[in-house]
Amino acid sequence: MSALHETAEGREFGATRATLVPYSIIFLLLVGYGWYHLVHGSVGSIGALIVALALAASAWNLARTIGLDAHGVAGNAIFFTMLMLISALGVLNTAIIQLEGKAIFNEALDGATRRFGDLPVLMRQALQNKEVEALRARIAPLRTQLQQEILNPRNCGEGPEAVRIIDEIRRDLPGLVRYSGNVRDCSNNKAIIDMYFDQIETLMRGSPVYLRNNVAEMEALSARVDSEAKNELARLDQLRTELNNGASLFQVVRPRLEEIAGKYQSLALDVKKAVPAAAADSAFPLQIEIESARNVGELGHLVPLVLSRVDKLQTWFYIGASLIADVGLIALFARLAAQRRRLPARAPTRRDSTPEIGTPW
């Protein structure tokens, strides 16, 4: 055999075989890894490992069968189709997970961040009710005037001018009561002002204008939206950091993203019920768009995921890489077979013969 290696044909054969071994290992890893994640959700870790190993080995053997056959791909169309179904899906899924997965999940995080940023803005816009704002605009200067009059150092307390202002406020808030007494001691004026302000605020919240426009409920919802949106935005920032630091897409990032998406949907439904503008806007999103992140690594969603990203150049690169992986392995086996046929015939092995020793009998 050493003599064969010293020939040009033998060296070519050895070089091809040396290339085939690492290429085969990489091929098996790419196909196996992709199929492991494609079926993991359906059969669990052990089942996915068995399926991945079996399919990767089958793909390798199909490529070997086609490559070693003298008729090549043309004479093994069925085997080549089987190879493409098994290998291309595995390699394509591996490429998407490893090279595109982080980008897909970052896109989903970006969309979630925008949605949670929009909700508080929408609530603030909903609170800008013209009727409510008009009432506040009438009461606000009167409150200021009442405060200034009671604190007036030249005539502090509730004099005739303060009474006049209170009567004017009563036009919008009939229940406003003037406190009894007429003490000229100005030391308690701050407490008196606070009492009037509290009374005015209570009467405003109980006024027909506030009740008709559900101001209390809207403000409570707005406060809840602000608080929860702030918390979820912080969670999204933390999740983005973990994603960029290499956290598992399937065990860490996707479950948390699903939780955040559920929180958004709950808040969005409450906002849509409470805000007429949102209820009338068919474009108001009730869900965060995370379908691409959901589809990564899923057998039934791989093709839709690829189709949704055909406008991206890297998607075509991944498709091309999955096809080249199969064709490359077939080509190596075909080259190996052709080189084997060109190897010089081995010289027959000589055996030392021992002469027979005759006997005199």
Short mmCIF file of C-alpha atoms in Angstrom, two decimals, residues 1 4 345-353:
data_model
loop_
_atom_site.label_atom_id
_atom_site.label_comp_id
_atom_site.label_asym_id
_atom_site.label_seq_id
_atom_site.Cartn_x
_atom_site.Cartn_y
_atom_site.Cartn_z
CA MET A 1 0.00 0.00 0.00
CA LEU A 4 0.54 3.17 -4.04
CA ALA A 345 -3.28 -2.47 -9.71
CA ARG A 346 -1.55 -3.93 -6.73
CA ALA A 347 1.18 -6.48 -7.39
CA PRO A 348 0.16 -9.96 -6.27
CA THR A 349 1.52 -10.89 -2.89
CA ARG A 350 4.35 -13.38 -3.10
CA ARG A 351 4.51 -16.17 -0.61
CA ASP A 352 7.69 -18.08 0.17
CA SER A 353 7.15 -21.73 -0.79
#
